[in-house]
Amino acid sequence: MKRFHVNITVDELEPSVQFYSSLFAAEPTVLKPDYAKWMLDDPRVNFAISAKQCGAPGISHLGIQTESDKELDEVFERLEQAGGPTIEEPSANCCYAQSTKKWIQDPQGVAWETFITRGETTLYGEHSPLR
């Protein structure tokens, strides 16, 4: 089952962690000095915040996280059908995770990624290649 992904850049992590923990009635599943992530089931979303890793405060990017290679292939195909250039990252290290990703921008310039997480890393890594 796929999961919607939202990444927001914040000025300060701690007050944002407190705010979103209250809003979601849940503590982050990943908490680092510069990053926090909530893997929520209601609504089904991978919601992440990053401390100034990806530019100005606000929405950094949106995405769709898959749980299988089959789902990933299906979403990759839809990205190709959406039109516009895509950027592939078969071995991405980002947000303390190892992933296979593909990126595209919507007509307004909003970055979208689709990905499957393959494991964890100890570093934040690189941010969106579209920024």
C-alpha positions in Angstrom: 0.0 0.0 0.0 1.3 3.4 -0.9 1.8 6.3 1.5 1.6 10.0 0.8 4.8 11.9 1.6 5.2 15.5 2.7 8.5 17.2 3.6 8.5 20.6 5.2 11.6 22.8 5.8 11.4 24.5 9.2 13.5 27.3 10.9 13.8 25.4 14.2 13.2 21.7 14.7 12.2 21.5 18.4 9.1 23.8 18.3 8.0 22.1 15.1 8.4 18.6 16.6 6.3 19.7 19.6 3.7 21.2 17.3 3.4 18.2 15.0 3.5 15.7 17.8 0.5 17.4 19.3 -1.3 17.7 16.0 -0.8 14.1 15.2 -1.1 12.8 18.8 2.1 10.8 18.2 5.8 11.1 18.7 8.2 11.0 15.7 9.3 7.6 14.5 12.6 9.1 13.5 14.1 12.0 15.5 17.6 13.5 14.7 19.1 16.9 15.5 18.0 18.3 12.0 15.2 15.9 11.0 12.0 14.3 12.3 9.6 11.9 10.6 6.1 10.6 11.6 4.9 7.4 9.8 1.2 7.9 10.4 -1.6 5.4 9.5 -4.5 7.8 10.0 -4.1 9.5 7.7 -1.6 7.2 5.9 1.3 9.7 5.4 5.0 9.9 5.8 5.3 13.4 7.2 8.8 14.8 7.6 10.4 18.1 8.7 13.9 19.2 8.0 15.8 22.0 9.6 16.9 24.3 6.7 18.3 21.4 4.7 16.3 22.2 1.6 15.9 26.0 1.3 13.4 28.4 2.7 10.8 27.4 5.3 7.7 25.8 3.8 6.9 22.8 1.6 10.2 21.2 0.4 8.6 18.5 -1.7 5.7 16.0 -1.9 5.8 12.4 -2.9 4.5 8.8 -2.9 6.3 6.1 -0.9 5.8 2.6 -2.0 6.2 -0.7 -0.1 7.2 -3.0 -3.0 9.2 -2.8 -6.2 6.0 -3.6 -8.2 4.3 -0.5 -6.7 7.4 1.6 -7.4 7.5 0.5 -11.1 3.8 1.4 -11.4 4.3 4.9 -9.9 7.5 5.4 -12.0 5.4 4.6 -15.1 2.8 7.2 -14.1 5.5 9.8 -13.7 6.7 9.1 -17.2 3.1 9.5 -18.5 2.7 12.8 -16.6 5.3 14.3 -19.0 8.4 16.4 -18.3 11.9 15.3 -17.4 12.5 12.9 -14.5 15.6 12.4 -12.5 16.4 8.9 -11.3 18.3 8.1 -8.1 18.7 4.3 -7.9 20.9 4.5 -4.8 19.8 7.7 -2.9 21.0 8.5 0.6 18.6 11.1 2.0 16.7 11.8 5.2 18.7 9.1 7.1 17.5 6.5 4.7 18.7 4.5 1.6 16.2 4.6 -1.2 15.4 4.1 -4.8 13.8 7.3 -6.1 12.6 9.2 -9.2 11.9 12.9 -9.2 9.7 15.2 -11.4 8.3 18.7 -11.1 4.7 19.5 -11.6 3.7 22.4 -13.9 4.0 24.9 -11.0 7.5 23.7 -10.1 6.6 21.7 -7.1 9.1 18.8 -6.6 7.5 15.3 -6.4 9.4 12.2 -5.6 8.4 8.6 -5.6 10.5 6.1 -3.7 11.0 2.9 -1.8 13.1 2.9 1.4 15.6 0.1 1.5 17.4 0.8 4.8 18.7 3.4 7.2 21.8 5.6 7.1 23.5 7.5 9.9 23.7 10.8 7.9 21.0 13.1 6.6 22.5 12.9 3.1 21.5 14.9 0.0 18.3 16.8 -0.6 16.1 16.9 -3.7 18.1 17.1 -7.0 15.3 19.5 -8.2 16.2 22.3 -5.7 
